PDB file of C-alpha atoms in Angstrom:
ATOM      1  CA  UNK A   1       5.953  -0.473   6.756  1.00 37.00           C
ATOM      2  CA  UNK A   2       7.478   3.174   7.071  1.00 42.00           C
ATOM      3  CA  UNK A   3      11.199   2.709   7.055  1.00 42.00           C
ATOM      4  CA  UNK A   4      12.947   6.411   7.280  1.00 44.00           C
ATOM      5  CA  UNK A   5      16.497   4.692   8.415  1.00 47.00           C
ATOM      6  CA  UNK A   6      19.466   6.367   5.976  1.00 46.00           C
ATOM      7  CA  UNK A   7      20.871   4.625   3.358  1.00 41.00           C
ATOM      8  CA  UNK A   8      23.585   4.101   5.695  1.00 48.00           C
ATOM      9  CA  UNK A   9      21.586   2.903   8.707  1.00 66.00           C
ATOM     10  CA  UNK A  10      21.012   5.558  10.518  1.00 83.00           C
ATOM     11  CA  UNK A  11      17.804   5.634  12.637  1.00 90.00           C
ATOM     12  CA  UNK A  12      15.669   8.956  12.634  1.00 93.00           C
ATOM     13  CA  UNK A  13      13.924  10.047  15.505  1.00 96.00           C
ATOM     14  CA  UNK A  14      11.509  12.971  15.999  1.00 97.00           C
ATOM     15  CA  UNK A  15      11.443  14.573  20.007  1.00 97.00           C
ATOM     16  CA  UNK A  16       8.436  16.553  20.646  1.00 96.00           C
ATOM     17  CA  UNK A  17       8.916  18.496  23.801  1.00 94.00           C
ATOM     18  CA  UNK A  18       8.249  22.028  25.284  1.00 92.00           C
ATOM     19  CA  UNK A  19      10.533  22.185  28.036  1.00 92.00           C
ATOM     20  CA  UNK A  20      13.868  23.410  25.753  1.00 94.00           C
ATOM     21  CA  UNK A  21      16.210  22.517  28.290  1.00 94.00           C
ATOM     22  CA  UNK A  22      15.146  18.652  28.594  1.00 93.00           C
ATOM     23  CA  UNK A  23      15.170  18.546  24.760  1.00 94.00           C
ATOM     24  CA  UNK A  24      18.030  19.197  24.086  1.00 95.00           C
ATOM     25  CA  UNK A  25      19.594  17.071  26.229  1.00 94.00           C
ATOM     26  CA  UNK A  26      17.356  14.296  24.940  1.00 94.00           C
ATOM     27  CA  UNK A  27      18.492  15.306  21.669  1.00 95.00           C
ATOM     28  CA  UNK A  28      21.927  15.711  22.420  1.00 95.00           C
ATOM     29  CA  UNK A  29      21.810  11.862  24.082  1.00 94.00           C
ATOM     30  CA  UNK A  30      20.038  10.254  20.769  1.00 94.00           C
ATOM     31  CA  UNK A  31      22.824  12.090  18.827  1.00 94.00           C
ATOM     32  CA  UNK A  32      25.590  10.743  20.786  1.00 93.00           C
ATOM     33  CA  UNK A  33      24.315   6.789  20.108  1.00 91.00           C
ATOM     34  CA  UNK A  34      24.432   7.453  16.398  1.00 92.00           C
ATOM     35  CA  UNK A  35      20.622   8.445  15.839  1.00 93.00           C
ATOM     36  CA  UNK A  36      19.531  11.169  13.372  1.00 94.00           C
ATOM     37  CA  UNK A  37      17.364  13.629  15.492  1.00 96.00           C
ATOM     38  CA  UNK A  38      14.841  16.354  14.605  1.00 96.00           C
ATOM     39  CA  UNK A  39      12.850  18.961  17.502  1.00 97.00           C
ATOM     40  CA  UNK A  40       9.602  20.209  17.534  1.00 96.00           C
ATOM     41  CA  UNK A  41       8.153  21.454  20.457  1.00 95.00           C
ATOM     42  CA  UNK A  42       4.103  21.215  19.828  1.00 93.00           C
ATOM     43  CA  UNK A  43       2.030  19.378  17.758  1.00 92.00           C
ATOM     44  CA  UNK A  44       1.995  21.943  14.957  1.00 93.00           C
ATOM     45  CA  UNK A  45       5.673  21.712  14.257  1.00 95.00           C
ATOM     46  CA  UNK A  46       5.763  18.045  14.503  1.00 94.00           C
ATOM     47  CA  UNK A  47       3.321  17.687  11.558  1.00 92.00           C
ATOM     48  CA  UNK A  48       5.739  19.905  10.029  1.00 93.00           C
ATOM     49  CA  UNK A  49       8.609  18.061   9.980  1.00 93.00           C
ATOM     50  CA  UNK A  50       6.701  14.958   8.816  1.00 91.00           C
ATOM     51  CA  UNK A  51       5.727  16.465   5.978  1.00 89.00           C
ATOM     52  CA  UNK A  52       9.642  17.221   4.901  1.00 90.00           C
ATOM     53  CA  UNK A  53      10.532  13.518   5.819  1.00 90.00           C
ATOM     54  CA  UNK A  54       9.145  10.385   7.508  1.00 89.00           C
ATOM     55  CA  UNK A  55      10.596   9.194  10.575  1.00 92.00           C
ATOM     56  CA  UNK A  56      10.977   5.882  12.555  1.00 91.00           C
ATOM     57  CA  UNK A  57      10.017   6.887  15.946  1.00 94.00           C
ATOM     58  CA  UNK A  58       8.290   9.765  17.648  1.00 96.00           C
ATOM     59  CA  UNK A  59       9.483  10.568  20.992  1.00 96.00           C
ATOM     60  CA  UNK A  60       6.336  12.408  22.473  1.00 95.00           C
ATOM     61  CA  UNK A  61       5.498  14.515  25.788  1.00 93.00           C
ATOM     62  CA  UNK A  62       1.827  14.742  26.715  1.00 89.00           C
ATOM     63  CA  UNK A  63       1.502  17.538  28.300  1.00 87.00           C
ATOM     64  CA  UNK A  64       2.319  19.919  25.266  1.00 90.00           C
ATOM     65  CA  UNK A  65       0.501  23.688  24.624  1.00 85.00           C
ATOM     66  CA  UNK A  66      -2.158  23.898  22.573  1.00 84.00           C
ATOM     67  CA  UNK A  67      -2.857  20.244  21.862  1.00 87.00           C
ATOM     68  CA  UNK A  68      -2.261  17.352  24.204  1.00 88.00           C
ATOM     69  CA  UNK A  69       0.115  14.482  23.334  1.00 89.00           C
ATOM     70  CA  UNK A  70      -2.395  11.930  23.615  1.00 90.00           C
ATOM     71  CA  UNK A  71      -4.510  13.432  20.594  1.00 91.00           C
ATOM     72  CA  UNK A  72      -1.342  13.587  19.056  1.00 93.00           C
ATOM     73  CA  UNK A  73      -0.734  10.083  19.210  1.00 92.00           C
ATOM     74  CA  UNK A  74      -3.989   9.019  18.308  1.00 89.00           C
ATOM     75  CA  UNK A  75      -3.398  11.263  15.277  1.00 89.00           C
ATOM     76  CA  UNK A  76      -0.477  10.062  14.332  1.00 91.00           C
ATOM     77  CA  UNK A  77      -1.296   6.420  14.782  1.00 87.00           C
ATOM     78  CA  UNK A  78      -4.172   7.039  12.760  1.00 84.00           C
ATOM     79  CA  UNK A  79      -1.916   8.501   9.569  1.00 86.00           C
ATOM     80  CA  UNK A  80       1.298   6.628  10.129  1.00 86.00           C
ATOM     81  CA  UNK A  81       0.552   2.533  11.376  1.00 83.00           C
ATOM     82  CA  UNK A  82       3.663   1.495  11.873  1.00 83.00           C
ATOM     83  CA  UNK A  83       5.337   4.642  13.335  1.00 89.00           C
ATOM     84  CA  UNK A  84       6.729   3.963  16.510  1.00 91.00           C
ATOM     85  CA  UNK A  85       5.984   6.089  19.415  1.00 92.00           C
ATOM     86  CA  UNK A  86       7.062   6.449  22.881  1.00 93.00           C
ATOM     87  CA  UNK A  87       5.550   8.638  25.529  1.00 91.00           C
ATOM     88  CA  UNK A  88       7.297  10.474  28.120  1.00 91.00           C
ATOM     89  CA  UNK A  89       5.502  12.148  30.749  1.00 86.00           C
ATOM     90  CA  UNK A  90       5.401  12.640  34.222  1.00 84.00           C
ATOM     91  CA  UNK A  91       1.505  11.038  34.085  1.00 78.00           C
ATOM     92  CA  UNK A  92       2.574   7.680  35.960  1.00 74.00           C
ATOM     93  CA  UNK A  93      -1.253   6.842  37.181  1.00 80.00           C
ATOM     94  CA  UNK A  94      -2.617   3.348  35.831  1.00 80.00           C
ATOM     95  CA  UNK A  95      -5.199   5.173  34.260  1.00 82.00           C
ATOM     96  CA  UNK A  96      -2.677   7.663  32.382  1.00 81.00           C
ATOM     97  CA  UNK A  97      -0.587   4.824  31.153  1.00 83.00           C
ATOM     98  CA  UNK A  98      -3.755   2.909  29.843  1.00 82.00           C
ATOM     99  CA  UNK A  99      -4.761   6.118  28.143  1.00 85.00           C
ATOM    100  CA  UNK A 100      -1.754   6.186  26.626  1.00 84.00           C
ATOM    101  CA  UNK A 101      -1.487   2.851  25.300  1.00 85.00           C
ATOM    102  CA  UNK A 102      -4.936   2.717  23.859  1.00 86.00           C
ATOM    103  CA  UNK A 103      -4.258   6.409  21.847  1.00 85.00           C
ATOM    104  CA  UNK A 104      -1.198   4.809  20.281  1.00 86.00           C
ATOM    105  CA  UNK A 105       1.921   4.416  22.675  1.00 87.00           C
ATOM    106  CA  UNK A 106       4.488   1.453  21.674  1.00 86.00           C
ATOM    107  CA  UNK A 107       6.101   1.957  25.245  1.00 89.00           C
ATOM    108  CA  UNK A 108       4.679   4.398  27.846  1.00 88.00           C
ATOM    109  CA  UNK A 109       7.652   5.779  30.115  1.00 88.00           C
ATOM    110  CA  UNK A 110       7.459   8.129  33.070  1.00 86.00           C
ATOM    111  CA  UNK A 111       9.685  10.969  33.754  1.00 84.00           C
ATOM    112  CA  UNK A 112      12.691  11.094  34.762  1.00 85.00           C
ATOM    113  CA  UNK A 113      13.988   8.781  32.561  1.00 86.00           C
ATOM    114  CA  UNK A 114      17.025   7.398  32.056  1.00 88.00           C
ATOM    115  CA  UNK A 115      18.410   8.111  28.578  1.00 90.00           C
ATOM    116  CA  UNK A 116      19.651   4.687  28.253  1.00 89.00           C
ATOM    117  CA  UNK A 117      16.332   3.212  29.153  1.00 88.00           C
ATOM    118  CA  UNK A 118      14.643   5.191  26.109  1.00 91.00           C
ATOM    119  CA  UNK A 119      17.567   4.570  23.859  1.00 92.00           C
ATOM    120  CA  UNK A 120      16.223   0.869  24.504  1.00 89.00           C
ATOM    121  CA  UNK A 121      12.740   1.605  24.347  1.00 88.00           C
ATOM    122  CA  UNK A 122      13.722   2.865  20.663  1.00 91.00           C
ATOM    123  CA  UNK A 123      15.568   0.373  19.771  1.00 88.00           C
ATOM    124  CA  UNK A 124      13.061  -2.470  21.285  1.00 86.00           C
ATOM    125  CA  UNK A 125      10.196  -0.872  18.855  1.00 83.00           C
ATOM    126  CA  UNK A 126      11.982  -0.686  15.725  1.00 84.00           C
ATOM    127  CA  UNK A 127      13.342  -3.998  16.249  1.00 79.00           C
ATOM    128  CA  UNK A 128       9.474  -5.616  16.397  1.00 71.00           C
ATOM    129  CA  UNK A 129       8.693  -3.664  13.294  1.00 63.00           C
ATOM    130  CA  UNK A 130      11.788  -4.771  11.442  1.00 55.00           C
ATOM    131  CA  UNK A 131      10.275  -6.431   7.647  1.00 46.00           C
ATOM    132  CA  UNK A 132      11.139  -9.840   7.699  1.00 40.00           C
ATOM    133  CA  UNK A 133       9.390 -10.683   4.570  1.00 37.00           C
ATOM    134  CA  UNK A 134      11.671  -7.571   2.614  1.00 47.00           C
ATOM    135  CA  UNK A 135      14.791  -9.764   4.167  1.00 46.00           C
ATOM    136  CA  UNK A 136      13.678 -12.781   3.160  1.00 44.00           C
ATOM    137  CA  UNK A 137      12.946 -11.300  -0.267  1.00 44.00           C
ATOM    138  CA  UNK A 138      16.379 -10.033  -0.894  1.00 50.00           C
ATOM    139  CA  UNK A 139      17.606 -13.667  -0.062  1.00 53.00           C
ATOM    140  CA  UNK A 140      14.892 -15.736  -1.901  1.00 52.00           C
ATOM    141  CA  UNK A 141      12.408 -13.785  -3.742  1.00 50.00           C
ATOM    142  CA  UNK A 142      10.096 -17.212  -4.142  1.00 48.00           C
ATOM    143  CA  UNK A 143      10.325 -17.882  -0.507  1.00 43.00           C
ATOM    144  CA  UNK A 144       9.275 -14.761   0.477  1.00 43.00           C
ATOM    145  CA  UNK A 145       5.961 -15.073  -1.649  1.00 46.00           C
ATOM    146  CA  UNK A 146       5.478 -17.517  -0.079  1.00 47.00           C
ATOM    147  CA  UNK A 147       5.271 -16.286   3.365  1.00 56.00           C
ATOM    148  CA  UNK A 148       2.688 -13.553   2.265  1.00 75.00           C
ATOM    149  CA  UNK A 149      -1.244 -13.769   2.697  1.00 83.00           C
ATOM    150  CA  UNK A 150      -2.703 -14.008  -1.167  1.00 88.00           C
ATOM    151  CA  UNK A 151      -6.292 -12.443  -1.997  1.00 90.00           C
ATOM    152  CA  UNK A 152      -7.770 -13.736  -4.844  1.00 91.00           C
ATOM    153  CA  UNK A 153     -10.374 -11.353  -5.837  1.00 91.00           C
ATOM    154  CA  UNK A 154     -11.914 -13.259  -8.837  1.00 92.00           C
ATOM    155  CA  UNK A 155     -12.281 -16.492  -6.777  1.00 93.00           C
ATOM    156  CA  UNK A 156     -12.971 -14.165  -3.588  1.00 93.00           C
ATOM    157  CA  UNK A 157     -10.638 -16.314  -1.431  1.00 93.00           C
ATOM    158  CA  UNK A 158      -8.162 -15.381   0.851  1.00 91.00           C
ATOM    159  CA  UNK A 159      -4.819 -17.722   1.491  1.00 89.00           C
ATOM    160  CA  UNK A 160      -2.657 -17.958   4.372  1.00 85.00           C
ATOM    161  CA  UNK A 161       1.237 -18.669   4.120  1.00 80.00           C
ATOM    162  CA  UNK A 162       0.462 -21.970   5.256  1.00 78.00           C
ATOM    163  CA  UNK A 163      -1.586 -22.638   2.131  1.00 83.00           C
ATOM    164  CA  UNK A 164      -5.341 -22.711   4.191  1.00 87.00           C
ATOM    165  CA  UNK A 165      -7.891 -21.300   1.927  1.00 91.00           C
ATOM    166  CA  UNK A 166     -10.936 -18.972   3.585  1.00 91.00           C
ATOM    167  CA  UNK A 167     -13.565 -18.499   0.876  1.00 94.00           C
ATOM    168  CA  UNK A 168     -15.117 -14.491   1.320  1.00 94.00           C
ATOM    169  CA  UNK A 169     -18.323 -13.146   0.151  1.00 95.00           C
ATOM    170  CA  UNK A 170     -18.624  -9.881  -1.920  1.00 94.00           C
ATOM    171  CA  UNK A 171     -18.431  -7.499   0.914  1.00 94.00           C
ATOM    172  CA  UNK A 172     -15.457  -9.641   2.608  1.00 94.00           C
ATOM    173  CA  UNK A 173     -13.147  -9.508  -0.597  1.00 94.00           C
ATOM    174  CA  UNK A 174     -13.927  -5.567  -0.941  1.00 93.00           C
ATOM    175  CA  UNK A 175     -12.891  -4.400   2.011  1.00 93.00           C
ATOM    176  CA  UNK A 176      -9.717  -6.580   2.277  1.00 93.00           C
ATOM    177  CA  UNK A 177      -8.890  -5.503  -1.299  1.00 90.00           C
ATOM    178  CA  UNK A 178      -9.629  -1.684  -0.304  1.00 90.00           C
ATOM    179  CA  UNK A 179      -7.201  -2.089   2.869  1.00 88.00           C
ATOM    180  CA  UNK A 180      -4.403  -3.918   0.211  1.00 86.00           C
ATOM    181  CA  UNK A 181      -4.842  -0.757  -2.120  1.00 84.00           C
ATOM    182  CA  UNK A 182      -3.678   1.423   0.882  1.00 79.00           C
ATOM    183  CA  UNK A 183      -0.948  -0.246   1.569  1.00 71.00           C
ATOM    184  CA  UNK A 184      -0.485   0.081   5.112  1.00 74.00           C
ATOM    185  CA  UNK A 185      -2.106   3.484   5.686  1.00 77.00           C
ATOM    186  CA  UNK A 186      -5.465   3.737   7.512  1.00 82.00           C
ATOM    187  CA  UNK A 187      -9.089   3.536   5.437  1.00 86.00           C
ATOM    188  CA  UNK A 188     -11.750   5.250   7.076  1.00 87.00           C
ATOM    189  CA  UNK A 189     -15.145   3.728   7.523  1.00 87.00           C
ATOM    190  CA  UNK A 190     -16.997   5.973   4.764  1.00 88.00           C
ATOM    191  CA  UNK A 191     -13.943   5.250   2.530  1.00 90.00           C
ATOM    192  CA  UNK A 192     -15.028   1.753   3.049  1.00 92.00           C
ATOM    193  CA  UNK A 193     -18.594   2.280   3.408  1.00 91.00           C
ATOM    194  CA  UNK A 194     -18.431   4.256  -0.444  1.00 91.00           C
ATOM    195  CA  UNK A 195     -16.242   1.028  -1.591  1.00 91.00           C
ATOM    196  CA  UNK A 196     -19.216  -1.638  -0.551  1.00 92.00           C
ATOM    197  CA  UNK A 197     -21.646   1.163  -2.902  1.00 91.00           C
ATOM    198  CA  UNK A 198     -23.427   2.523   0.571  1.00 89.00           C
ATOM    199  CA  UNK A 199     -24.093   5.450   1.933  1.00 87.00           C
ATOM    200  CA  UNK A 200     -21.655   7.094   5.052  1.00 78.00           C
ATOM    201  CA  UNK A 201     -24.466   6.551   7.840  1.00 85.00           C
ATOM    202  CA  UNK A 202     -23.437   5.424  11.155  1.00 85.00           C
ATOM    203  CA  UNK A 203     -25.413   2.476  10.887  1.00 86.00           C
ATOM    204  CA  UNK A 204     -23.245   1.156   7.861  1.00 86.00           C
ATOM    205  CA  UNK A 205     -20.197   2.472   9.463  1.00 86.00           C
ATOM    206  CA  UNK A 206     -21.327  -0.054  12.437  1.00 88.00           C
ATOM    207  CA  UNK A 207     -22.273  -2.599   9.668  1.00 90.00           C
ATOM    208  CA  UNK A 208     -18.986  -2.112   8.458  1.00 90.00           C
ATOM    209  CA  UNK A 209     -17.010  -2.805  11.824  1.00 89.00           C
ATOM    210  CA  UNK A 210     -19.294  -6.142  12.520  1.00 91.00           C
ATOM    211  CA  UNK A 211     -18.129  -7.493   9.120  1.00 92.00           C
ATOM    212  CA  UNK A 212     -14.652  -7.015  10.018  1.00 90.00           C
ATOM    213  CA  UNK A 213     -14.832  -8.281  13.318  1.00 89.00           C
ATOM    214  CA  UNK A 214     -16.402 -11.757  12.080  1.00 90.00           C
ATOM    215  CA  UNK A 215     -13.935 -11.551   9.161  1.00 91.00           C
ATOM    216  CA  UNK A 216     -11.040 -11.456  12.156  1.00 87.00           C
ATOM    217  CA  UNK A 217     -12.793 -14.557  13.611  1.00 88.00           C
ATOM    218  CA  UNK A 218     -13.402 -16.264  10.199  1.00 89.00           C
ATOM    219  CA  UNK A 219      -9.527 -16.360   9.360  1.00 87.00           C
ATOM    220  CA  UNK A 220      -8.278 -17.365  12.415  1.00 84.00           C
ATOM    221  CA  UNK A 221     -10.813 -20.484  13.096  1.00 86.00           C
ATOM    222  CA  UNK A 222     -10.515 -21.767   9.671  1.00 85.00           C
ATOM    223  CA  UNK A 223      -6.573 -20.710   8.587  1.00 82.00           C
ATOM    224  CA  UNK A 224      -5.460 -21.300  12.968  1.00 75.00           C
ATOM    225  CA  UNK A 225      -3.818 -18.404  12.202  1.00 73.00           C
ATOM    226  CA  UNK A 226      -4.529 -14.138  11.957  1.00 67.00           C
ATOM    227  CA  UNK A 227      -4.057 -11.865   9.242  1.00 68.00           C
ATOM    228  CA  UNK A 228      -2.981  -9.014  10.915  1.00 71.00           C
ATOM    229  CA  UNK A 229      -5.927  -6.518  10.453  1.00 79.00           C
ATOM    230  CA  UNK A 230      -5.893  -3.507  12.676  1.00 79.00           C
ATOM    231  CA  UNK A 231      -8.261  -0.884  13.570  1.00 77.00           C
ATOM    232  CA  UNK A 232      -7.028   2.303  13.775  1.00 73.00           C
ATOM    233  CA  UNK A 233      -9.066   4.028  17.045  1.00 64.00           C
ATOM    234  CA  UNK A 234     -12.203   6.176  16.404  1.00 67.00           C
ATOM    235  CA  UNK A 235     -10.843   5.954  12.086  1.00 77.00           C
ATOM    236  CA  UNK A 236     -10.873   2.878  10.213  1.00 83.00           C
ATOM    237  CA  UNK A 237      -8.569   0.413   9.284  1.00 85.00           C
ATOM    238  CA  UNK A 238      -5.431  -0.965   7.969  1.00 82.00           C
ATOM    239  CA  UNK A 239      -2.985  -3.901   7.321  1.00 80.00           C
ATOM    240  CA  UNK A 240       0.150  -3.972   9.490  1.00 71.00           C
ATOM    241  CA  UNK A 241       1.224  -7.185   6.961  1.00 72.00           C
ATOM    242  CA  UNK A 242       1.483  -7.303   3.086  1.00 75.00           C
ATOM    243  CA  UNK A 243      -1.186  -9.426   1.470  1.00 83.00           C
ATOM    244  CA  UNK A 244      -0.475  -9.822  -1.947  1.00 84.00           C
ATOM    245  CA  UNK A 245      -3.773  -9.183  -4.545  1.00 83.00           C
ATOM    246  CA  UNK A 246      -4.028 -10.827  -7.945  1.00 76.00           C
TER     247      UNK A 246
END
């Protein structure tokens, strides 16, 4: 999981917005409730300031110069998995919030906003991202391996915290163990497609998403449970939970 909170706590936030005025009082809002807060005002200066420092959550207008927020989002959802973002636009249609949502919105907010309402909406995403398993590890290191999913590569078998065993084929145990070796970050399909020793054609790429999609169904009939194994829109793939490999 990206974690950019301060040694002492302190939550970072990222506000991408043109309008100067409304970002700085956005800004100067987040500030006041004891959050650490960078600016950027387009797309361009956002990637920027990611690449000085990580952050916990992007606040993000859509309707930004030279590249809308939506790409953004789908962008950064793409690159950064568990990055929280919220939207905040004047778009309030059905359509416009769905588009949102599917390009990588955590919470999809219309303008104006209360400040307090998106201090919640913050603090709402960051607390359903919060690692249970790295608290549980700093209490009892043996009980938190034990709430991990285990892949077994030589036995090709996959093992849910509840102890169910799913046996996986060649291909199965590949791509799981290609998606552990990311750690969290997003594999393209012809990262995956080179991994299984094929060529990047759009007909393996497709091969590639059918496998997953009756791996998804696999684990859950036979462990009653999911592994949580997320496709990152028009990219690849990625965990959003640790599995441990041995």
């Amino acid at each position: 999981m990206m974690n950019s909170k301060r040694s002492n706590g302190t939550i970072d936030i990222i506000i991408v917005e043109d309008n100067a005025l409304l970002r700085a009082e956005v800004s100067a809002y987040l500030q006041r409730v004891g959050m650490a807060v960078r600016t950027a005002e387009c797309g361009a200066e956002l990637d920027q300031l990611l690449a000085e420092a990580p952050t916990d959550v992007v606040v993000l207008d859509l309707g930004l110069p030279a590249e809308d927020g939506t790409v953004i989002a789908q962008r950064l959802r793409d690159l950064y998995p568990a990055m929280g973002i919220v939207m905040v636009t004047a778009r309030g249609q059905v359509a416009e919030r769905v588009l949102g949502y599917a390009t990588g919105a955590d919470i999809y907010l219309v303008k104006p906003v209360d400040y307090s309402e998106l201090e919640a909406a913050i603090r709402a995403i960051l607390r359903g991202r919060t690692d249970q398993t790295a608290t549980s590890s700093a209490d009892d290191p043996a009980a938190a391996q034990q709430t991990l999913w285990r892949l077994d590569t030589h036995a090709r078998s996959l093992t849910a915290p509840s102890g169910e065993t799913v046996t996986l084929t060649h291909t199965e145990t590949d791509i799981l163990s290609c998606l552990c070796e990311a750690a969290g970050q997003t594999v393209s399909r012809a990262v995956i497609t080179a991994r299984l020793g094929r060529d990047a054609t759009i007909s393996n790429h497709r091969s590639v998403d059918q496998i997953v999609s009756r791996l998804r169904r696999k684990i859950a009939s036979r462990t009653n449970s999911e592994v949580t194994l997320r496709s990152a829109y028009g990219h690849g793939y990625y965990l959003a939970q640790t599995i441990l490999e041995n």
